[in-house]
Coordinates of C-alpha atoms in Angstrom, one line a residue:
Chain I
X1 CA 159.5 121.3 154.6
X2 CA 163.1 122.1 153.5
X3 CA 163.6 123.6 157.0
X4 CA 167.5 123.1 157.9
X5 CA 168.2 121.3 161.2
X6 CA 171.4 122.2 162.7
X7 CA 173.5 120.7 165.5
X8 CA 174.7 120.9 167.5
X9 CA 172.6 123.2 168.7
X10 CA 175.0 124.8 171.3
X11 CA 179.2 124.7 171.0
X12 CA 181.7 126.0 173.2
X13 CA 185.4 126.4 172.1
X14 CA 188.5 128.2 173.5
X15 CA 189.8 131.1 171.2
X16 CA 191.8 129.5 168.6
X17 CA 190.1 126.3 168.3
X18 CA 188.2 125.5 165.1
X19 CA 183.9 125.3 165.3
X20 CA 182.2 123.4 163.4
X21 CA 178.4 123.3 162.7
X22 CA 176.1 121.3 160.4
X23 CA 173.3 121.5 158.8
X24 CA 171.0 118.7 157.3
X25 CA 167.8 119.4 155.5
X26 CA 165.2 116.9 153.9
X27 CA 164.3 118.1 150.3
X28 CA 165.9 119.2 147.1
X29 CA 167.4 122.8 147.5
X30 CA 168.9 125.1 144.7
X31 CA 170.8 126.6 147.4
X32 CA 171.9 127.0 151.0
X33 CA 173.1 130.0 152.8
X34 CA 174.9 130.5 155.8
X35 CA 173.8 133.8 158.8
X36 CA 175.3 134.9 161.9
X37 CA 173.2 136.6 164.1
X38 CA 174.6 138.2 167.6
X39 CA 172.3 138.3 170.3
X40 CA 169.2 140.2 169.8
X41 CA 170.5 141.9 166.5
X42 CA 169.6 141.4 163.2
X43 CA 170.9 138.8 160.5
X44 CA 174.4 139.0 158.8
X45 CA 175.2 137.0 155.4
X46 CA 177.9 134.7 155.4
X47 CA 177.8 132.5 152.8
X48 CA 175.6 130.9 149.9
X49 CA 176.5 127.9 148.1
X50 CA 174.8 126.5 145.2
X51 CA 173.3 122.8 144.9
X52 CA 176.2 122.0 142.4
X53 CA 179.2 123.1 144.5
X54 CA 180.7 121.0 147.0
X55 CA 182.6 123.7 148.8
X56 CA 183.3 127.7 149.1
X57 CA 185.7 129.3 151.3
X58 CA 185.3 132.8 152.8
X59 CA 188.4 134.4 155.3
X60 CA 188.5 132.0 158.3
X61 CA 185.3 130.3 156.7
X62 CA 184.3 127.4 155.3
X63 CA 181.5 125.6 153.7
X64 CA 180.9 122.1 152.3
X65 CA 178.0 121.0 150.6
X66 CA 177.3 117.0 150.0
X67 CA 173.7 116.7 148.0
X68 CA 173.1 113.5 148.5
X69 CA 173.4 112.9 152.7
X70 CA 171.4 116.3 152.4
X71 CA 174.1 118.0 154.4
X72 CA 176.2 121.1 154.9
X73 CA 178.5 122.1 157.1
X74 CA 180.3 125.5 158.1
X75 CA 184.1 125.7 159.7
X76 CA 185.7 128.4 161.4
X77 CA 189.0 128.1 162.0
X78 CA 190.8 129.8 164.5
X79 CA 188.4 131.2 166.3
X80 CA 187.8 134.4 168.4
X81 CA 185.9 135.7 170.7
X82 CA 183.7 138.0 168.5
X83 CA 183.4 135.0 166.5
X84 CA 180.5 134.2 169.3
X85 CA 176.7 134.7 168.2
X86 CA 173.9 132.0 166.7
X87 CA 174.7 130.8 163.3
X88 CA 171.5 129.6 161.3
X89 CA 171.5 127.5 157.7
X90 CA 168.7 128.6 155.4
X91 CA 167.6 126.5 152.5
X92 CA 165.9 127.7 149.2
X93 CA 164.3 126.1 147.0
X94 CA 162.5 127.0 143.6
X95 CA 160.8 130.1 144.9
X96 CA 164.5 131.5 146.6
X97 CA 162.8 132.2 149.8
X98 CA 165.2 131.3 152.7
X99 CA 163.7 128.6 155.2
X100 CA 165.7 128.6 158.6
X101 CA 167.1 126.0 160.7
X102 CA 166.7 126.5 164.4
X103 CA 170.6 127.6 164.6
X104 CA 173.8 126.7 166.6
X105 CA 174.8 129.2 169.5
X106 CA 178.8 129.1 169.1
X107 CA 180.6 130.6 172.6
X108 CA 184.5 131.4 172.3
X109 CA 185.7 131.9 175.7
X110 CA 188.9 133.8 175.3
Chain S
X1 CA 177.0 146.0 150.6
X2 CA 172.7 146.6 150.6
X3 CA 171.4 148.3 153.6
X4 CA 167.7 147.9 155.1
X5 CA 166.6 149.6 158.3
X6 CA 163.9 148.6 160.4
X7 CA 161.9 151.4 162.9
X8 CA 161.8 151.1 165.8
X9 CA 164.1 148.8 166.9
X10 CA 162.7 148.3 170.0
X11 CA 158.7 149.1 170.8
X12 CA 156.9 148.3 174.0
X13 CA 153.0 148.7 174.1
X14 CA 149.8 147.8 176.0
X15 CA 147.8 144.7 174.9
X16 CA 144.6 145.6 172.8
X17 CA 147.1 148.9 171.2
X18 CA 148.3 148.4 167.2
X19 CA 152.1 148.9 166.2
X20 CA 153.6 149.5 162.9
X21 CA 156.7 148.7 162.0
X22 CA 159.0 149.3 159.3
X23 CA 161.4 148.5 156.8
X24 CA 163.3 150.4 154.3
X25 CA 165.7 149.4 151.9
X26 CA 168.2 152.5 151.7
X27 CA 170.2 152.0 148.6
X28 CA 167.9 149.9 146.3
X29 CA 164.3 149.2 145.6
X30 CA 162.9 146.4 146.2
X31 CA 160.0 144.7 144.8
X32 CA 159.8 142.2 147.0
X33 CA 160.2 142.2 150.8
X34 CA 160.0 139.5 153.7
X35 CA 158.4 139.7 157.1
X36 CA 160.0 137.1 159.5
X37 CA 159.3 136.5 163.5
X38 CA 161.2 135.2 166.0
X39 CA 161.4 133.9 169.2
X40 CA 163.7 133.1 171.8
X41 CA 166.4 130.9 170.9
X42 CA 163.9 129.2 168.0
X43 CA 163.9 130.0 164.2
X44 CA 163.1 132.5 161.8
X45 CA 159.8 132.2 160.8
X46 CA 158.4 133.3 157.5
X47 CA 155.7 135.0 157.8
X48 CA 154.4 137.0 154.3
X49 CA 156.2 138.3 151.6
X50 CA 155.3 141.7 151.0
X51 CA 155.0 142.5 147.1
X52 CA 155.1 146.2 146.3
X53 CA 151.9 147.6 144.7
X54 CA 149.8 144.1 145.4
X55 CA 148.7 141.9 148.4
X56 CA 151.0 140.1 150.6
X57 CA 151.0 136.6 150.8
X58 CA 151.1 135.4 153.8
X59 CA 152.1 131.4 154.9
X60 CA 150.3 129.1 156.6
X61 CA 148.8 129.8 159.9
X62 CA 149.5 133.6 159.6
X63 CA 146.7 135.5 160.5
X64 CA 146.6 138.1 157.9
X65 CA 143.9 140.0 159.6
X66 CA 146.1 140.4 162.5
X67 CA 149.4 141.4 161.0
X68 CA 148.7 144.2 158.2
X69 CA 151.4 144.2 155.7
X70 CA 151.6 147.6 153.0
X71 CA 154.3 147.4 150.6
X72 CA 153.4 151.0 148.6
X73 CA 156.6 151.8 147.8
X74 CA 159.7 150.7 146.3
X75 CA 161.9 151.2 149.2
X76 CA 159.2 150.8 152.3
X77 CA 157.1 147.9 153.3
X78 CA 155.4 148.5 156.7
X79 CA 154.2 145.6 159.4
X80 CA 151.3 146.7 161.4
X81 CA 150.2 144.3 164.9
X82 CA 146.6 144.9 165.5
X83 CA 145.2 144.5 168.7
X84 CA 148.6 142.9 170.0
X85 CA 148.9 140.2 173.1
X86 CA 151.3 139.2 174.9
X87 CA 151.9 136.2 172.7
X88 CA 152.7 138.5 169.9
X89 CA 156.0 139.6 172.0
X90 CA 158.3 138.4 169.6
X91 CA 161.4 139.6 167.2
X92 CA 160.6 141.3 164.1
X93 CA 162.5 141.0 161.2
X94 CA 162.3 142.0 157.8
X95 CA 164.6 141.7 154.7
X96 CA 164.4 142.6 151.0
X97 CA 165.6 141.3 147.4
X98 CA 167.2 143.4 145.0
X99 CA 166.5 143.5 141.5
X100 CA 168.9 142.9 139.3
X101 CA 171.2 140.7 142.4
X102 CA 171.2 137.0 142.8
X103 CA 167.8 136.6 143.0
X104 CA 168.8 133.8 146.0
X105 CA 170.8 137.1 147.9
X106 CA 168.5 138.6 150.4
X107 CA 169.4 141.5 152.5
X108 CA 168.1 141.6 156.6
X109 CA 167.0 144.2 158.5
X110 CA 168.3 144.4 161.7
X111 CA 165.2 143.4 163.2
X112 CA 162.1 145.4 165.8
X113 CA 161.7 143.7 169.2
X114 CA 158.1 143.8 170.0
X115 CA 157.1 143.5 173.5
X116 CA 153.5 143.8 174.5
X117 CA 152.4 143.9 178.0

């Protein structure tokens, strides 16, 4: 399975610190994408990065990906409290269908 | 960006009663949707991918019989419980890829919460 794992699986911050979550998966991927989804709602698209980059930044985000620990992990710096919702790593392989970890529930208490 | 709805959003119904939902990608057409479930604080679970104009495939330990998938259009692929439970009670999400995109860019719906009493 290329299921993601994350951890932890539950962080809480004050506003303005930075979160960070991981991700670690167990077979070759051709990419891994980043989701937030708030409670009950749907799935929003943060950020994909491909098996031969290392890093992407987005606004307050960012991604690292190392290949060979099989690892990824997301920072948000300077956080807020509408930064709060579950934030789930996907991993695809040859047939580009997204396999989800179980996610990381992020509070920010303002 | 790429929108997708999903109808209803919320549906409650008796055990032994069927429920369709659906999802429609607004601004594209998509070939090729996914039906994901999930519960409480768990995953997303794949469960088929919905290929306009052919069958579904569903994964492993998806009872294909039990959750009817039509894809007949470009833009709508519909997910249809029969003969729900209470362990079908779950969170109902589909998503879609669009042709011509980053074929590793999917698009979400914002998902059907399912309760069956």
């Amino acid at each position: 399975s290329q299921q993601g794992e994350e951890d932890p699986q539950a962080l809480s911050i004050q506003e303005g610190e930075n979160a960070t979550m991981n991700c670690s998966y167990k077979t070759s991927i051709n990419n891994l994408q980043w989701y937030r989804q708030n409670s009950g709602r749907g799935l929003v698209h943060l950020i994909l990065i491909r098996s031969n980059e290392r890093e992407k930044h987005s606004g307050r985000l960012r991604v690292t990906l190392d290949t060979s620990k099989k690892s990824s992990s997301l920072l948000i710096t300077a956080s807020r409290a509408a930064d709060t919702a579950s934030y789930f790593c996907a991993t695809s392989g040859g047939s580009y269908i997204p396999t989800f970890g179980r996610g990381t529930s992020l509070i920010v208490h303002p | 960006g790429a929108v997708v709805s999903q109808h209803p959003s919320r549906v409650i119904c008796k055990s032994g009663t069927s429920v369709k939902i659906e999802c429609r990608s607004l601004d594209f057409q998509a070939t090729t949707m996914f039906w994901y479930r999930q519960f409480p604080k768990k995953s997303l679970m794949l469960m088929a991918t919905s290929n306009e104009g052919s069958k579904a495939t569903y994964e492993q330990g998806v009872e294909k019989d039990k959750f009817l998938i039509n894809h007949a259009s470009l833009t709508l692929s519909t997910l249809t419980v029969t003969s729900a439970h209470p362990e079908d009670s779950s969170f109902y999400i589909c998503s879609a890829r669009r042709p011509g995109g980053p074929t590793d860019t999917q698009y979400f719906g914002p998902g059907t919460r399912l309760t069956v009493l």
